[in-house]
Each structure stands twice: as structure tokens, then as C-alpha cells.
């Protein structure tokens, strides 16, 4: 079973634009026979999130104390999704392609020591590459190697 884990951020519940972006991503992955798993941020556990995932029929991880590394080992996803999340950093180190829902031009990206622009695929900007990977028209291992090479060089 191919799986993708989405790591929600703490403001997800208040941001309708980000909810729509995530909804589009979930529908895309589900239409390509992926199981989608949501993991909420430890700083919130909002009820609107529960309604969101139930409406899409997706699995929700309720274990607040499970580390990203443990969750990746347990669920064995092909991809992880988040915004500006340390979970994306951990994913790449674990050999999983991370996808960011943030925009490359997001002003918040510049103040972060981790160079996201070189180490993740961006949902909007890299959608064609993501689509090709998910549809198995491009090599997953080559795409992962490319991201890992950028990480090693920076």
C-alpha cells in the first residue's frame, strides 16, 4: 500500500486557503491509489480538523507523543507533506521525498536555517515533477538522490 503522511501545522485550522490546498493534494494522492494519513501538530487538536479528515475518509494519527522518525518507520510512507516543518527535514534524512505546501517565495522561508528550497519539492512550483513521480513516469530514487545531493552540497 502506497502511503503519504501530511504533517499539519498549528495554524491549519484557521487558514481556509491552506485547507483547500491540502484538500487538493489529498484528492490528488487518493486518485492515484495512495492512503493519506494526517498527523496534527502537537500544539493543537482542533475539532474542525477532525471534520476535515472525516469528510475525506482519511486516517488520522492521534498519538501526540510519537516522534516523526518513529511514525515514518511505522507507516513507511512514500512521501511526506507539510509546510515549513522539521518533519520534512527528518523525512529526507530517512529517505522519503518531502513535499512542502509553502510557496518558495514565502517570506517565512528566508529566516529558517534549513534550506527548504533545495531539499523539498514544492506542491505548486514542482507539481509536474510530483505528478510524474506519483504516476511512476519518473524515477523515485533519482528524485530522492537529487534532493539528497543538494542537501549534501549545502
CSV table of N, CA and C in Angstrom, one decimal:
chain,number,residue,atom,x,y,z
A,1,UNK,N,0.8,-1.2,0.0
A,1,UNK,CA,0.0,0.0,0.0
A,1,UNK,C,0.9,1.2,0.0
A,2,UNK,N,0.7,2.1,-1.0
A,2,UNK,CA,1.4,3.4,-1.0
A,2,UNK,C,0.8,4.4,-0.1
A,3,UNK,N,1.6,5.1,0.6
A,3,UNK,CA,1.1,6.0,1.7
A,3,UNK,C,1.8,7.3,1.6
A,4,UNK,N,1.1,8.4,2.0
A,4,UNK,CA,1.6,9.7,2.2
A,4,UNK,C,1.2,10.2,3.6
A,5,UNK,N,2.1,10.8,4.3
A,5,UNK,CA,1.7,11.4,5.6
A,5,UNK,C,1.8,12.9,5.5
A,6,UNK,N,0.7,13.5,5.9
A,6,UNK,CA,0.6,15.0,6.0
A,6,UNK,C,0.8,15.5,7.4
A,7,UNK,N,1.8,16.3,7.6
A,7,UNK,CA,2.0,16.9,8.9
A,7,UNK,C,1.4,18.2,9.0
A,8,UNK,N,0.3,18.4,9.8
A,8,UNK,CA,-0.4,19.7,9.8
A,8,UNK,C,0.4,20.7,10.7
A,9,UNK,N,0.2,21.9,10.4
A,9,UNK,CA,0.8,23.0,11.2
A,9,UNK,C,-0.2,23.5,12.2
A,10,UNK,N,0.3,24.3,13.1
A,10,UNK,CA,-0.6,24.7,14.2
A,10,UNK,C,-1.6,25.7,13.8
A,11,UNK,N,-1.5,26.4,12.6
A,11,UNK,CA,-2.5,27.4,12.2
A,11,UNK,C,-3.4,26.8,11.1
A,12,UNK,N,-3.2,25.6,10.8
A,12,UNK,CA,-4.0,25.0,9.7
A,12,UNK,C,-5.5,25.2,9.9
A,13,UNK,N,-6.0,25.0,11.1
A,13,UNK,CA,-7.4,25.1,11.3
A,13,UNK,C,-8.0,26.5,11.0
A,14,UNK,N,-7.2,27.5,11.1
A,14,UNK,CA,-7.7,28.9,10.9
A,14,UNK,C,-7.5,29.4,9.5
A,15,UNK,N,-6.8,28.6,8.6
A,15,UNK,CA,-6.4,29.1,7.3
A,15,UNK,C,-7.2,28.3,6.2
A,16,UNK,N,-8.2,28.9,5.7
A,16,UNK,CA,-9.0,28.2,4.7
A,16,UNK,C,-8.3,28.0,3.4
A,17,UNK,N,-7.4,28.9,3.0
A,17,UNK,CA,-6.6,28.7,1.8
A,17,UNK,C,-5.7,27.5,1.9
A,18,UNK,N,-5.1,27.3,3.0
A,18,UNK,CA,-4.2,26.2,3.2
A,18,UNK,C,-5.0,24.9,3.3
A,19,UNK,N,-6.2,25.0,3.9
A,19,UNK,CA,-7.1,23.8,3.9
A,19,UNK,C,-7.4,23.4,2.5
A,20,UNK,N,-7.7,24.3,1.6
A,20,UNK,CA,-8.1,24.0,0.2
A,20,UNK,C,-6.9,23.4,-0.5
A,21,UNK,N,-5.7,23.9,-0.2
A,21,UNK,CA,-4.5,23.4,-0.9
A,21,UNK,C,-4.3,22.0,-0.4
A,22,UNK,N,-4.4,21.7,0.9
A,22,UNK,CA,-4.3,20.4,1.4
A,22,UNK,C,-5.3,19.4,0.8
A,23,UNK,N,-6.6,19.9,0.7
A,23,UNK,CA,-7.7,19.1,0.2
A,23,UNK,C,-7.3,18.7,-1.2
A,24,UNK,N,-6.8,19.6,-2.1
A,24,UNK,CA,-6.4,19.3,-3.4
A,24,UNK,C,-5.3,18.2,-3.5
A,25,UNK,N,-4.4,18.4,-2.6
A,25,UNK,CA,-3.3,17.4,-2.5
A,25,UNK,C,-3.8,16.0,-2.1
A,26,UNK,N,-4.7,16.0,-1.1
A,26,UNK,CA,-5.2,14.7,-0.7
A,26,UNK,C,-6.0,14.0,-1.8
A,27,UNK,N,-6.9,14.8,-2.5
A,27,UNK,CA,-7.6,14.2,-3.6
A,27,UNK,C,-6.7,13.7,-4.7
A,28,UNK,N,-5.7,14.4,-5.0
A,28,UNK,CA,-4.7,14.0,-6.0
A,28,UNK,C,-4.1,12.7,-5.6
A,29,UNK,N,-3.6,12.6,-4.3
A,29,UNK,CA,-3.0,11.3,-3.9
A,29,UNK,C,-4.0,10.2,-3.8
A,30,UNK,N,-5.2,10.4,-3.3
A,30,UNK,CA,-6.2,9.4,-3.3
A,30,UNK,C,-6.5,8.9,-4.7
A,31,UNK,N,-6.6,9.8,-5.6
A,31,UNK,CA,-6.9,9.4,-7.0
A,31,UNK,C,-5.8,8.6,-7.7
A,32,UNK,N,-4.7,8.6,-7.0
A,32,UNK,CA,-3.5,7.8,-7.5
A,32,UNK,C,-3.3,6.6,-6.6
A,33,UNK,N,-4.3,6.2,-5.9
A,33,UNK,CA,-4.3,5.0,-5.0
A,33,UNK,C,-3.3,5.0,-3.9
A,34,UNK,N,-3.2,6.2,-3.3
A,34,UNK,CA,-2.4,6.4,-2.0
A,34,UNK,C,-3.3,6.4,-0.9
A,35,UNK,N,-2.9,5.8,0.3
A,35,UNK,CA,-3.6,6.1,1.5
A,35,UNK,C,-3.0,7.4,2.1
A,36,UNK,N,-3.9,8.3,2.5
A,36,UNK,CA,-3.4,9.5,3.1
A,36,UNK,C,-3.6,9.5,4.6
A,37,UNK,N,-2.6,9.9,5.3
A,37,UNK,CA,-2.6,9.9,6.8
A,37,UNK,C,-2.3,11.3,7.2
A,38,UNK,N,-3.1,11.8,8.2
A,38,UNK,CA,-2.8,13.2,8.7
A,38,UNK,C,-2.3,13.0,10.1
A,39,UNK,N,-1.3,13.9,10.5
A,39,UNK,CA,-0.8,14.0,11.8
A,39,UNK,C,-0.9,15.4,12.2
A,40,UNK,N,-1.7,15.7,13.3
A,40,UNK,CA,-1.8,17.1,13.7
A,40,UNK,C,-0.6,17.6,14.5
A,41,UNK,N,-0.4,18.9,14.5
A,41,UNK,CA,0.6,19.5,15.2
A,41,UNK,C,0.4,19.3,16.7
A,42,UNK,N,1.4,19.1,17.5
A,42,UNK,CA,1.2,18.8,18.9
A,42,UNK,C,0.6,20.0,19.7
A,43,UNK,N,0.7,21.2,19.1
A,43,UNK,CA,0.2,22.4,19.8
A,43,UNK,C,-1.3,22.6,19.6
A,44,UNK,N,-2.0,21.8,18.8
A,44,UNK,CA,-3.4,21.9,18.7
A,44,UNK,C,-4.1,20.6,18.4
A,45,UNK,N,-5.3,20.5,18.7
A,45,UNK,CA,-6.1,19.3,18.4
A,45,UNK,C,-7.5,19.6,18.0
A,46,UNK,N,-7.7,20.6,17.2
A,46,UNK,CA,-9.0,21.2,16.9
A,46,UNK,C,-10.0,20.2,16.3
A,47,UNK,N,-11.2,20.5,16.7
A,47,UNK,CA,-12.3,19.6,16.2
A,47,UNK,C,-12.6,19.8,14.7
A,48,UNK,N,-12.3,21.0,14.2
A,48,UNK,CA,-12.5,21.2,12.7
A,48,UNK,C,-11.6,20.4,11.9
A,49,UNK,N,-10.4,20.1,12.4
A,49,UNK,CA,-9.5,19.1,11.7
A,49,UNK,C,-10.1,17.8,11.6
A,50,UNK,N,-10.8,17.3,12.7
A,50,UNK,CA,-11.4,16.0,12.7
A,50,UNK,C,-12.5,16.0,11.6
A,51,UNK,N,-13.3,17.0,11.5
A,51,UNK,CA,-14.3,17.1,10.5
A,51,UNK,C,-13.7,17.1,9.1
A,52,UNK,N,-12.6,17.8,8.9
A,52,UNK,CA,-11.9,17.9,7.7
A,52,UNK,C,-11.4,16.5,7.2
A,53,UNK,N,-10.8,15.7,8.1
A,53,UNK,CA,-10.3,14.4,7.6
A,53,UNK,C,-11.4,13.4,7.5
A,54,UNK,N,-12.4,13.5,8.3
A,54,UNK,CA,-13.5,12.6,8.2
A,54,UNK,C,-14.3,12.8,6.9
A,55,UNK,N,-14.4,14.0,6.4
A,55,UNK,CA,-15.1,14.3,5.2
A,55,UNK,C,-14.3,13.7,4.0
A,56,UNK,N,-13.0,13.5,4.1
A,56,UNK,CA,-12.3,13.0,3.0
A,56,UNK,C,-12.0,11.5,3.2
A,57,UNK,N,-12.4,10.9,4.3
A,57,UNK,CA,-12.2,9.5,4.6
A,57,UNK,C,-10.8,9.1,4.7
A,58,UNK,N,-10.0,9.9,5.5
A,58,UNK,CA,-8.6,9.6,5.6
A,58,UNK,C,-8.3,9.2,7.1
A,59,UNK,N,-7.1,8.6,7.2
A,59,UNK,CA,-6.7,8.2,8.5
A,59,UNK,C,-6.0,9.3,9.3
A,60,UNK,N,-6.3,9.4,10.6
A,60,UNK,CA,-5.7,10.5,11.4
A,60,UNK,C,-4.9,9.9,12.5
A,61,UNK,N,-3.7,10.3,12.7
A,61,UNK,CA,-2.8,9.8,13.7
A,61,UNK,C,-3.1,10.6,15.0
A,62,UNK,N,-3.5,9.9,16.0
A,62,UNK,CA,-3.9,10.6,17.3
A,62,UNK,C,-2.8,10.6,18.3
A,63,UNK,N,-1.8,9.8,18.0
A,63,UNK,CA,-0.7,9.6,19.0
A,63,UNK,C,0.2,10.9,19.1
A,64,UNK,N,-0.1,11.7,20.1
A,64,UNK,CA,0.6,13.0,20.2
A,64,UNK,C,2.1,12.9,20.5
A,65,UNK,N,2.5,11.8,21.2
A,65,UNK,CA,3.9,11.7,21.6
A,65,UNK,C,4.8,10.9,20.7
A,66,UNK,N,4.3,10.5,19.5
A,66,UNK,CA,5.1,9.7,18.6
A,66,UNK,C,6.0,10.6,17.9
A,67,UNK,N,7.3,10.3,17.8
A,67,UNK,CA,8.2,11.2,17.1
A,67,UNK,C,8.0,11.0,15.6
A,68,UNK,N,8.5,12.0,14.8
A,68,UNK,CA,8.4,11.9,13.4
A,68,UNK,C,9.2,10.6,12.9
A,69,UNK,N,10.4,10.4,13.4
A,69,UNK,CA,11.2,9.2,13.0
A,69,UNK,C,10.4,7.9,13.3
A,70,UNK,N,9.8,7.8,14.4
A,70,UNK,CA,9.0,6.6,14.8
A,70,UNK,C,7.8,6.4,13.9
A,71,UNK,N,7.2,7.5,13.6
A,71,UNK,CA,6.0,7.5,12.7
A,71,UNK,C,6.4,7.1,11.3
A,72,UNK,N,7.5,7.6,10.8
A,72,UNK,CA,7.9,7.3,9.4
A,72,UNK,C,8.3,5.8,9.4
A,73,UNK,N,8.9,5.3,10.4
A,73,UNK,CA,9.3,3.9,10.5
A,73,UNK,C,8.1,3.0,10.5
A,74,UNK,N,7.1,3.4,11.3
A,74,UNK,CA,5.9,2.6,11.5
A,74,UNK,C,5.0,2.6,10.2
A,75,UNK,N,4.8,3.8,9.6
A,75,UNK,CA,3.9,4.0,8.5
A,75,UNK,C,4.5,3.7,7.1
A,76,UNK,N,5.8,3.9,7.0
A,76,UNK,CA,6.6,3.7,5.8
A,76,UNK,C,6.0,4.4,4.6
A,77,UNK,N,5.9,5.7,4.6
A,77,UNK,CA,5.3,6.5,3.5
A,77,UNK,C,6.3,6.6,2.3
A,78,UNK,N,5.7,6.9,1.2
A,78,UNK,CA,6.5,7.2,0.0
A,78,UNK,C,6.8,8.7,0.0
A,79,UNK,N,5.9,9.5,0.6
A,79,UNK,CA,6.0,11.0,0.6
A,79,UNK,C,5.6,11.5,1.9
A,80,UNK,N,6.1,12.6,2.3
A,80,UNK,CA,5.5,13.4,3.5
A,80,UNK,C,5.2,14.8,3.0
A,81,UNK,N,4.2,15.4,3.6
A,81,UNK,CA,3.8,16.7,3.2
A,81,UNK,C,3.7,17.6,4.5
A,82,UNK,N,4.1,18.8,4.3
A,82,UNK,CA,4.0,19.8,5.4
A,82,UNK,C,4.2,21.2,4.9
A,83,UNK,N,4.4,22.1,5.7
A,83,UNK,CA,4.7,23.5,5.3
A,83,UNK,C,6.2,23.7,5.6
A,84,UNK,N,6.5,24.5,6.6
A,84,UNK,CA,7.9,24.7,7.0
A,84,UNK,C,8.1,23.9,8.2
A,85,UNK,N,8.3,22.6,8.0
A,85,UNK,CA,8.2,21.7,9.2
A,85,UNK,C,9.5,20.9,9.3
A,86,UNK,N,10.0,20.7,10.5
A,86,UNK,CA,11.1,19.9,10.8
A,86,UNK,C,10.8,18.4,10.4
A,87,UNK,N,9.6,18.1,10.3
A,87,UNK,CA,9.2,16.7,9.8
A,87,UNK,C,9.7,16.5,8.4
A,88,UNK,N,9.7,17.5,7.6
A,88,UNK,CA,10.1,17.4,6.2
A,88,UNK,C,11.7,17.1,6.2
A,89,UNK,N,12.4,17.8,7.1
A,89,UNK,CA,13.8,17.6,7.2
A,89,UNK,C,14.1,16.1,7.6
A,90,UNK,N,13.4,15.6,8.6
A,90,UNK,CA,13.6,14.3,9.1
A,90,UNK,C,13.2,13.3,8.0
A,91,UNK,N,12.2,13.6,7.2
A,91,UNK,CA,11.8,12.7,6.1
A,91,UNK,C,12.9,12.5,5.1
A,92,UNK,N,13.5,13.6,4.7
A,92,UNK,CA,14.5,13.5,3.7
A,92,UNK,C,15.7,12.6,4.2
A,93,UNK,N,16.1,12.9,5.5
A,93,UNK,CA,17.2,12.1,6.1
A,93,UNK,C,16.8,10.6,6.1
A,94,UNK,N,15.5,10.3,6.2
A,94,UNK,CA,15.0,8.9,6.3
A,94,UNK,C,14.8,8.3,4.9
A,95,UNK,N,15.1,9.1,3.9
A,95,UNK,CA,15.0,8.5,2.5
A,95,UNK,C,13.6,8.6,1.9
A,96,UNK,N,12.8,9.6,2.4
A,96,UNK,CA,11.4,9.8,1.9
A,96,UNK,C,11.4,11.2,1.3
A,97,UNK,N,10.7,11.3,0.1
A,97,UNK,CA,10.6,12.6,-0.5
A,97,UNK,C,9.6,13.5,0.2
A,98,UNK,N,10.1,14.7,0.6
A,98,UNK,CA,9.2,15.6,1.3
A,98,UNK,C,8.6,16.6,0.3
A,99,UNK,N,7.4,17.0,0.5
A,99,UNK,CA,6.7,17.9,-0.3
A,99,UNK,C,6.2,19.0,0.6
A,100,UNK,N,6.5,20.3,0.2
A,100,UNK,CA,6.1,21.4,1.0
A,100,UNK,C,4.9,22.1,0.4
A,101,UNK,N,3.9,22.4,1.2
A,101,UNK,CA,2.7,23.2,0.7
A,101,UNK,C,3.0,24.7,0.8
A,102,UNK,N,4.1,25.1,1.4
A,102,UNK,CA,4.5,26.5,1.4
A,102,UNK,C,4.9,26.9,0.0
A,103,UNK,N,4.9,28.2,-0.2
A,103,UNK,CA,5.4,28.7,-1.5
A,103,UNK,C,6.9,29.0,-1.4
A,104,UNK,N,7.7,28.8,-2.5
A,104,UNK,CA,9.1,29.1,-2.5
A,104,UNK,C,9.3,30.6,-2.1
A,105,UNK,N,8.4,31.4,-2.5
A,105,UNK,CA,8.5,32.9,-2.3
A,105,UNK,C,8.1,33.3,-0.9
A,106,UNK,N,7.6,32.3,-0.1
A,106,UNK,CA,7.1,32.6,1.2
A,106,UNK,C,8.2,33.3,2.1
A,107,UNK,N,7.8,34.5,2.6
A,107,UNK,CA,8.8,35.3,3.3
A,107,UNK,C,9.4,34.6,4.5
A,108,UNK,N,8.5,33.7,5.1
A,108,UNK,CA,9.0,32.9,6.3
A,108,UNK,C,10.1,31.9,6.0
A,109,UNK,N,10.3,31.6,4.7
A,109,UNK,CA,11.3,30.7,4.3
A,109,UNK,C,12.7,31.3,4.5
A,110,UNK,N,12.9,32.6,4.4
A,110,UNK,CA,14.2,33.2,4.4
A,110,UNK,C,14.8,33.2,5.8
A,111,UNK,N,14.0,33.1,6.9
A,111,UNK,CA,14.6,33.2,8.2
A,111,UNK,C,14.9,31.8,8.8
A,112,UNK,N,14.7,30.8,8.0
A,112,UNK,CA,14.9,29.4,8.6
A,112,UNK,C,16.3,28.9,8.1
A,113,UNK,N,17.1,28.4,9.1
A,113,UNK,CA,18.4,27.9,8.7
A,113,UNK,C,18.4,26.7,7.7
A,114,UNK,N,17.3,25.9,7.8
A,114,UNK,CA,17.2,24.7,6.9
A,114,UNK,C,16.8,25.2,5.5
A,115,UNK,N,17.6,24.9,4.5
A,115,UNK,CA,17.3,25.4,3.2
A,115,UNK,C,16.3,24.6,2.5
A,116,UNK,N,15.0,24.8,2.8
A,116,UNK,CA,13.9,24.1,2.2
A,116,UNK,C,13.9,24.1,0.7
A,117,UNK,N,14.2,25.3,0.1
A,117,UNK,CA,14.1,25.4,-1.3
A,117,UNK,C,15.0,24.4,-2.1
A,118,UNK,N,16.1,23.9,-1.4
A,118,UNK,CA,16.9,22.9,-2.0
A,118,UNK,C,16.6,21.4,-1.6
A,119,UNK,N,15.7,21.3,-0.6
A,119,UNK,CA,15.6,20.0,0.0
A,119,UNK,C,14.2,19.4,0.0
A,120,UNK,N,13.3,20.1,-0.6
A,120,UNK,CA,11.9,19.6,-0.7
A,120,UNK,C,11.4,19.8,-2.1
A,121,UNK,N,10.3,19.2,-2.5
A,121,UNK,CA,9.6,19.5,-3.7
A,121,UNK,C,8.4,20.4,-3.2
A,122,UNK,N,8.2,21.5,-4.0
A,122,UNK,CA,7.1,22.4,-3.6
A,122,UNK,C,5.8,22.0,-4.4
A,123,UNK,N,4.7,21.9,-3.7
A,123,UNK,CA,3.5,21.5,-4.3
A,123,UNK,C,3.1,22.3,-5.5
A,124,UNK,N,3.1,23.6,-5.4
A,124,UNK,CA,2.7,24.4,-6.6
A,124,UNK,C,3.8,24.5,-7.6
A,125,UNK,N,5.0,24.8,-7.2
A,125,UNK,CA,6.1,25.0,-8.2
A,125,UNK,C,6.6,23.7,-8.8
A,126,UNK,N,6.6,22.6,-8.1
A,126,UNK,CA,7.1,21.4,-8.6
A,126,UNK,C,6.0,20.3,-9.0
A,127,UNK,N,4.8,20.8,-9.2
A,127,UNK,CA,3.7,19.9,-9.3
A,127,UNK,C,3.9,18.9,-10.5
A,128,UNK,N,4.4,19.4,-11.6
A,128,UNK,CA,4.6,18.5,-12.7
A,128,UNK,C,5.6,17.3,-12.4
A,129,UNK,N,6.6,17.6,-11.6
A,129,UNK,CA,7.6,16.6,-11.2
A,129,UNK,C,6.9,15.6,-10.2
A,130,UNK,N,6.1,16.2,-9.3
A,130,UNK,CA,5.4,15.4,-8.3
A,130,UNK,C,4.4,14.4,-9.0
A,131,UNK,N,3.7,15.0,-9.9
A,131,UNK,CA,2.7,14.2,-10.7
A,131,UNK,C,3.4,13.0,-11.4
A,132,UNK,N,4.5,13.3,-12.1
A,132,UNK,CA,5.3,12.3,-12.8
A,132,UNK,C,5.8,11.2,-11.9
A,133,UNK,N,6.2,11.6,-10.7
A,133,UNK,CA,6.7,10.6,-9.7
A,133,UNK,C,5.6,9.8,-9.2
A,134,UNK,N,4.5,10.4,-8.8
A,134,UNK,CA,3.3,9.6,-8.3
A,134,UNK,C,2.8,8.7,-9.3
A,135,UNK,N,2.8,9.1,-10.6
A,135,UNK,CA,2.2,8.2,-11.6
A,135,UNK,C,3.3,7.3,-12.2
A,136,UNK,N,4.5,7.3,-11.5
A,136,UNK,CA,5.6,6.4,-11.8
A,136,UNK,C,6.1,6.5,-13.2
A,137,UNK,N,6.1,7.8,-13.7
A,137,UNK,CA,6.6,8.1,-15.0
A,137,UNK,C,8.1,8.6,-14.9
A,138,UNK,N,8.4,9.0,-13.6
A,138,UNK,CA,9.8,9.4,-13.3
A,138,UNK,C,10.3,8.5,-12.2
A,139,UNK,N,11.6,8.4,-12.1
A,139,UNK,CA,12.3,7.6,-11.1
A,139,UNK,C,12.3,8.2,-9.7
A,140,UNK,N,11.6,7.5,-8.8
A,140,UNK,CA,11.6,8.0,-7.4
A,140,UNK,C,13.0,8.1,-6.8
A,141,UNK,N,13.8,7.0,-7.0
A,141,UNK,CA,15.2,7.0,-6.5
A,141,UNK,C,16.0,8.1,-7.1
A,142,UNK,N,15.9,8.5,-8.3
A,142,UNK,CA,16.6,9.6,-8.9
A,142,UNK,C,16.2,10.9,-8.3
A,143,UNK,N,14.9,11.1,-8.1
A,143,UNK,CA,14.4,12.4,-7.5
A,143,UNK,C,14.9,12.5,-6.1
A,144,UNK,N,14.9,11.4,-5.3
A,144,UNK,CA,15.4,11.4,-3.9
A,144,UNK,C,16.9,11.7,-3.9
A,145,UNK,N,17.6,11.0,-4.8
A,145,UNK,CA,19.1,11.3,-4.8
A,145,UNK,C,19.4,12.7,-5.1
A,146,UNK,N,18.6,13.3,-6.0
A,146,UNK,CA,18.8,14.7,-6.4
A,146,UNK,C,18.6,15.6,-5.1
A,147,UNK,N,17.6,15.4,-4.4
A,147,UNK,CA,17.3,16.1,-3.1
A,147,UNK,C,18.4,15.9,-2.1
A,148,UNK,N,18.9,14.6,-2.0
A,148,UNK,CA,19.9,14.3,-1.0
A,148,UNK,C,21.3,14.9,-1.4
A,149,UNK,N,21.5,15.0,-2.7
A,149,UNK,CA,22.8,15.6,-3.2
A,149,UNK,C,22.8,17.1,-2.9
A,150,UNK,N,21.6,17.7,-3.1
A,150,UNK,CA,21.5,19.2,-2.8
A,150,UNK,C,21.8,19.4,-1.3
A,151,UNK,N,21.3,18.5,-0.5
A,151,UNK,CA,21.4,18.6,1.0
A,151,UNK,C,22.9,18.5,1.3
A,152,UNK,N,23.6,17.5,0.7
A,152,UNK,CA,25.0,17.3,1.0
A,152,UNK,C,25.9,18.5,0.6
A,153,UNK,N,25.5,19.2,-0.5
A,153,UNK,CA,26.2,20.3,-1.0
A,153,UNK,C,26.0,21.6,-0.2
A,154,UNK,N,24.9,21.7,0.5
A,154,UNK,CA,24.6,23.0,1.2
A,154,UNK,C,25.2,23.0,2.6
